[in-house]
Short mmCIF file of C-alpha atoms in Angstrom, two decimals:
data_model
loop_
_atom_site.label_atom_id
_atom_site.label_comp_id
_atom_site.label_asym_id
_atom_site.label_seq_id
_atom_site.Cartn_x
_atom_site.Cartn_y
_atom_site.Cartn_z
CA UNK W 1 77.58 92.91 104.30
CA UNK W 2 80.37 94.66 101.65
CA UNK W 3 79.65 95.66 98.24
CA UNK W 4 81.18 97.38 95.54
CA UNK W 5 82.24 100.88 96.18
CA UNK W 6 81.71 100.34 100.02
CA UNK W 7 84.76 101.33 102.16
CA UNK W 8 84.53 98.35 104.76
CA UNK W 9 87.88 99.70 106.28
CA UNK W 10 86.87 102.98 106.38
CA UNK W 11 88.63 104.24 109.76
CA UNK W 12 90.89 100.76 110.17
CA UNK W 13 94.64 101.45 109.71
CA UNK W 14 96.89 99.37 107.89
CA UNK W 15 100.40 98.21 107.04
CA UNK W 16 101.80 96.08 104.40
CA UNK W 17 105.33 95.25 104.41
CA UNK W 18 107.19 95.29 101.12
CA UNK W 19 105.24 97.64 100.11
CA UNK W 20 106.78 99.20 97.18
CA UNK W 21 105.98 97.33 94.22
CA UNK W 22 104.77 94.78 93.34
CA UNK W 23 101.14 92.29 94.69
CA UNK W 24 102.53 94.51 98.24
CA UNK W 25 101.69 96.96 95.79
CA UNK W 26 98.58 95.97 95.32
CA UNK W 27 97.41 95.87 98.41
CA UNK W 28 98.25 98.40 99.76
CA UNK W 29 96.86 100.46 97.13
CA UNK W 30 93.21 98.02 97.33
CA UNK W 31 93.27 98.74 101.23
CA UNK W 32 92.72 102.19 100.90
CA UNK W 33 90.97 101.36 98.34
CA UNK W 34 88.40 100.46 101.28
CA UNK W 35 88.86 102.70 103.50
CA UNK W 36 92.08 102.31 105.06
CA UNK W 37 94.88 104.48 106.00
CA UNK W 38 97.63 102.24 105.07
CA UNK W 39 101.25 102.51 106.00
CA UNK W 40 103.86 101.98 102.75
CA UNK W 41 107.08 99.93 104.24
CA UNK W 42 109.61 99.18 102.15
CA UNK W 43 112.86 98.64 103.10
CA UNK W 44 115.78 100.29 101.21
CA UNK W 45 114.07 101.67 97.34
CA UNK W 46 112.21 104.94 99.39
CA UNK W 47 111.67 105.96 95.52
CA UNK W 48 109.14 103.17 94.89
CA UNK W 49 108.17 103.98 98.05
CA UNK W 50 106.90 107.34 98.05
CA UNK W 51 105.11 106.35 94.07
CA UNK W 52 102.79 104.05 95.45
CA UNK W 53 102.44 106.67 98.34
CA UNK W 54 101.11 109.40 95.49
CA UNK W 55 98.72 106.72 94.07
CA UNK W 56 97.34 105.83 96.99
CA UNK W 57 96.67 109.95 97.47
CA UNK W 58 95.38 109.93 94.26
CA UNK W 59 92.43 107.59 94.37
CA UNK W 60 91.41 109.81 97.40
CA UNK W 61 93.02 107.39 100.06
CA UNK W 62 95.66 108.32 102.77
CA UNK W 63 98.61 106.74 104.18
CA UNK W 64 102.44 106.31 105.40
CA UNK W 65 106.01 105.85 104.49
CA UNK W 66 107.08 103.51 106.92
CA UNK W 67 110.46 102.44 106.32
CA UNK W 68 112.18 99.01 108.61
CA UNK W 69 114.40 96.31 107.35
CA UNK W 70 110.88 93.02 108.52
CA UNK W 71 114.54 90.59 110.00
CA UNK W 72 115.47 93.16 112.25
CA UNK W 73 113.35 92.64 115.63
CA UNK W 74 114.28 95.89 117.02
CA UNK W 75 113.39 98.03 114.46
CA UNK W 76 110.16 96.41 112.88
CA UNK W 77 109.13 96.76 116.55
CA UNK W 78 109.14 100.06 116.65
CA UNK W 79 108.25 101.31 112.30
CA UNK W 80 105.18 98.69 113.66
CA UNK W 81 104.68 100.47 117.38
CA UNK W 82 105.79 104.35 116.05
CA UNK W 83 102.53 103.96 113.46
CA UNK W 84 100.65 102.36 116.29
CA UNK W 85 101.45 105.35 118.09
CA UNK W 86 100.83 107.32 115.87
CA UNK W 87 97.23 106.58 114.31
CA UNK W 88 95.98 105.99 118.29
CA UNK W 89 95.64 102.25 116.72
CA UNK W 90 96.82 98.85 114.45
CA UNK W 91 94.26 97.37 112.92
CA UNK W 92 96.02 95.53 109.86
CA UNK W 93 98.93 93.24 109.67
CA UNK W 94 99.89 92.32 106.04
CA UNK W 95 102.81 90.34 106.09
CA UNK W 96 104.92 90.54 102.08
CA UNK W 97 107.89 90.97 102.28
CA UNK W 98 110.31 88.17 100.93
CA UNK W 99 112.97 87.82 99.35
CA UNK W 100 114.04 84.58 96.08
CA UNK W 101 117.40 82.97 96.30
CA UNK W 102 117.50 80.02 95.08
CA UNK W 103 120.05 77.76 94.38
CA UNK W 104 120.29 73.75 94.51
CA UNK W 105 121.41 72.15 98.27
CA UNK W 106 125.10 71.35 96.95
CA UNK W 107 125.78 74.18 96.37
CA UNK W 108 123.16 76.28 98.22
CA UNK W 109 125.93 78.91 100.76
CA UNK W 110 125.03 79.59 104.90
CA UNK W 111 124.32 83.02 104.08
CA UNK W 112 120.96 82.82 101.32
CA UNK W 113 119.85 80.47 103.78
CA UNK W 114 119.85 82.52 106.94
CA UNK W 115 119.30 85.46 105.36
CA UNK W 116 116.03 84.39 103.60
CA UNK W 117 115.36 82.40 106.70
CA UNK W 118 115.73 85.97 108.79
CA UNK W 119 113.66 87.60 106.17
CA UNK W 120 110.78 84.53 104.96
CA UNK W 121 109.83 83.53 108.02
CA UNK W 122 111.94 85.92 111.21
CA UNK W 123 110.86 88.79 109.78
CA UNK W 124 106.90 87.89 109.46
CA UNK W 125 107.41 86.17 112.84
CA UNK W 126 108.98 90.19 114.35
CA UNK W 127 105.63 92.11 112.37
CA UNK W 128 102.74 89.47 113.81
CA UNK W 129 104.65 90.05 117.34
CA UNK W 130 104.76 93.76 117.19
CA UNK W 131 101.58 94.17 115.99
CA UNK W 132 100.36 92.02 118.00
CA UNK W 133 100.57 94.78 120.79
CA UNK W 134 97.79 96.72 119.55
CA UNK W 135 95.46 93.92 118.37
CA UNK W 136 94.48 93.00 121.38
CA UNK W 137 94.41 96.70 122.96
CA UNK W 138 92.13 97.29 120.67
CA UNK W 139 90.49 94.42 120.42
CA UNK W 140 90.23 93.23 116.77
CA UNK W 141 92.98 92.61 114.64
CA UNK W 142 93.21 91.20 110.62
CA UNK W 143 96.92 89.20 110.19
CA UNK W 144 97.17 88.01 106.15
CA UNK W 145 101.13 85.72 105.79
CA UNK W 146 102.08 86.25 102.34
CA UNK W 147 103.28 81.95 101.56
CA UNK W 148 102.85 80.69 97.76
CA UNK W 149 102.20 77.97 95.82
CA UNK W 150 105.48 76.31 95.51
CA UNK W 151 105.23 75.38 100.13
CA UNK W 152 102.64 72.96 99.06
CA UNK W 153 104.53 71.50 95.09
CA UNK W 154 107.68 71.82 95.85
CA UNK W 155 110.05 72.92 93.29
CA UNK W 156 113.72 71.85 92.37
CA UNK W 157 116.26 75.32 93.35
CA UNK W 158 113.86 77.21 95.76
CA UNK W 159 114.02 74.17 98.75
CA UNK W 160 115.23 77.18 101.01
CA UNK W 161 112.21 79.67 99.61
CA UNK W 162 109.67 76.73 100.00
CA UNK W 163 110.93 75.78 103.88
CA UNK W 164 110.20 78.87 104.54
CA UNK W 165 106.83 79.85 103.30
CA UNK W 166 105.87 76.12 104.63
CA UNK W 167 107.17 77.41 107.97
CA UNK W 168 105.00 80.15 107.55
CA UNK W 169 101.51 78.24 107.43
CA UNK W 170 102.78 77.51 110.46
CA UNK W 171 103.44 79.56 112.25
CA UNK W 172 99.96 81.53 110.49
CA UNK W 173 97.80 78.65 111.85
CA UNK W 174 99.47 78.91 115.62
CA UNK W 175 98.60 82.09 116.04
CA UNK W 176 95.72 81.89 114.71
CA UNK W 177 94.82 79.83 117.56
CA UNK W 178 96.42 81.80 119.30
CA UNK W 179 94.71 85.55 119.05
CA UNK W 180 91.46 84.30 118.00
CA UNK W 181 89.91 84.95 121.66
CA UNK W 182 90.94 88.56 121.15
CA UNK W 183 89.20 89.09 117.89
CA UNK W 184 91.86 88.72 115.82
CA UNK W 185 92.29 86.69 112.16
CA UNK W 186 95.12 85.58 110.93
CA UNK W 187 95.14 83.79 107.73
CA UNK W 188 97.53 82.95 104.50
CA UNK W 189 96.80 83.68 101.20
CA UNK W 190 99.33 81.19 98.50
CA UNK W 191 99.79 82.92 95.14
CA UNK W 192 100.61 80.75 91.88
CA UNK W 193 102.39 82.45 88.66
CA UNK W 194 101.41 85.92 89.21
CA UNK W 195 102.07 87.98 86.41
CA UNK W 196 105.22 91.02 87.59
CA UNK W 197 108.41 91.91 87.42
CA UNK W 198 109.69 88.74 88.23
CA UNK W 199 108.10 86.59 85.73
CA UNK W 200 107.54 88.40 83.57
CA UNK W 201 111.73 88.17 82.90
CA UNK W 202 111.69 84.93 83.01
CA UNK W 203 112.90 83.10 79.61
CA UNK W 204 109.56 83.03 76.85
CA UNK W 205 109.66 79.23 77.50
CA UNK W 206 109.94 78.88 80.64
CA UNK W 207 107.28 81.32 81.85
CA UNK W 208 104.84 79.72 78.57
CA UNK W 209 105.72 76.25 80.26
CA UNK W 210 104.38 78.31 83.83
CA UNK W 211 101.41 79.22 82.10
CA UNK W 212 100.64 75.31 80.55
CA UNK W 213 100.89 73.87 84.01
CA UNK W 214 97.44 76.70 84.92
CA UNK W 215 94.37 74.71 84.32
CA UNK W 216 93.19 79.07 84.41
CA UNK W 217 95.95 78.97 81.18
CA UNK W 218 97.01 82.46 81.97
CA UNK W 219 99.10 84.19 84.54
CA UNK W 220 97.94 85.76 87.44
CA UNK W 221 97.88 89.11 88.44
CA UNK W 222 98.53 91.46 91.45
CA UNK W 223 95.74 92.56 91.87
CA UNK W 224 94.06 89.23 91.75
CA UNK W 225 95.79 88.40 94.65
CA UNK W 226 95.17 92.04 96.01
CA UNK W 227 91.37 91.12 96.39
CA UNK W 228 91.66 87.42 97.75
CA UNK W 229 94.58 89.54 100.28
CA UNK W 230 91.95 92.53 100.82
CA UNK W 231 88.84 90.43 101.49
CA UNK W 232 90.41 88.15 104.59
CA UNK W 233 91.22 91.90 106.38
CA UNK W 234 87.34 93.02 106.03
CA UNK W 235 84.35 92.44 107.96
CA UNK W 236 83.07 89.74 106.12
CA UNK W 237 85.85 87.38 107.06
CA UNK W 238 85.63 87.70 110.46
CA UNK W 239 84.80 83.64 111.10
CA UNK W 240 88.01 82.76 108.88
CA UNK W 241 91.27 81.57 110.35
CA UNK W 242 93.82 79.32 110.29
CA UNK W 243 93.21 79.89 106.58
CA UNK W 244 95.32 79.25 103.70
CA UNK W 245 93.71 80.76 100.62
CA UNK W 246 95.70 79.12 97.26
CA UNK W 247 95.12 82.05 94.16
CA UNK W 248 96.47 80.37 91.45
CA UNK W 249 94.46 79.26 89.19
CA UNK W 250 94.00 75.80 90.12
CA UNK W 251 97.23 74.85 89.74
CA UNK W 252 97.35 73.95 93.63
CA UNK W 253 94.74 70.97 92.64
#
């Protein structure tokens, strides 16, 4: 069993999509602390991704930038395949990249629907497909997909977002069955209301209402989500697969 100060992912290679900020950034840093060489994926914000990598290296970790748009199947395959080729392996994939394009059903734009499905669901599929090849070859792997409490509870104005995240949970369970015989686990982490740049920008009344709905009485932190993800990526979680881990302060009880 791994414990504080140990590096259970020493020698492993990981990729975190959407790692330039927020929850993805915290996940990338935590995996690096645990010994993984971390591919920091981003689409357009190179400065933020470089800042994340600099933080990883300042803490004694190692990684590299891996830019591509997860919604692009060819780019995803090239980016992930390139990382695996350069490092000789790929052990961990965290599908964190996602977008929220909120809107009421009757006003929702078709272009927004195609985009949110392409990133949130298509992106996970593309990256899982690309990562499965080196993981099957290495006969070991950890895939963790970020979903949301909204996929379980629903939320007015977030139907498309909830649908994509619920789709990711179905994909997670199916791939868990498909890849289990190769010692590859596939799990999901479903955060609740997390203290990020997005929630910090909310009006105080809405933010307070969110906090009031959470049994533990506060927002979660990105580091708490990262710790849950890192557990599922490590050797101690080898008998956990097809599971959706709720990190939401009891909101979905």
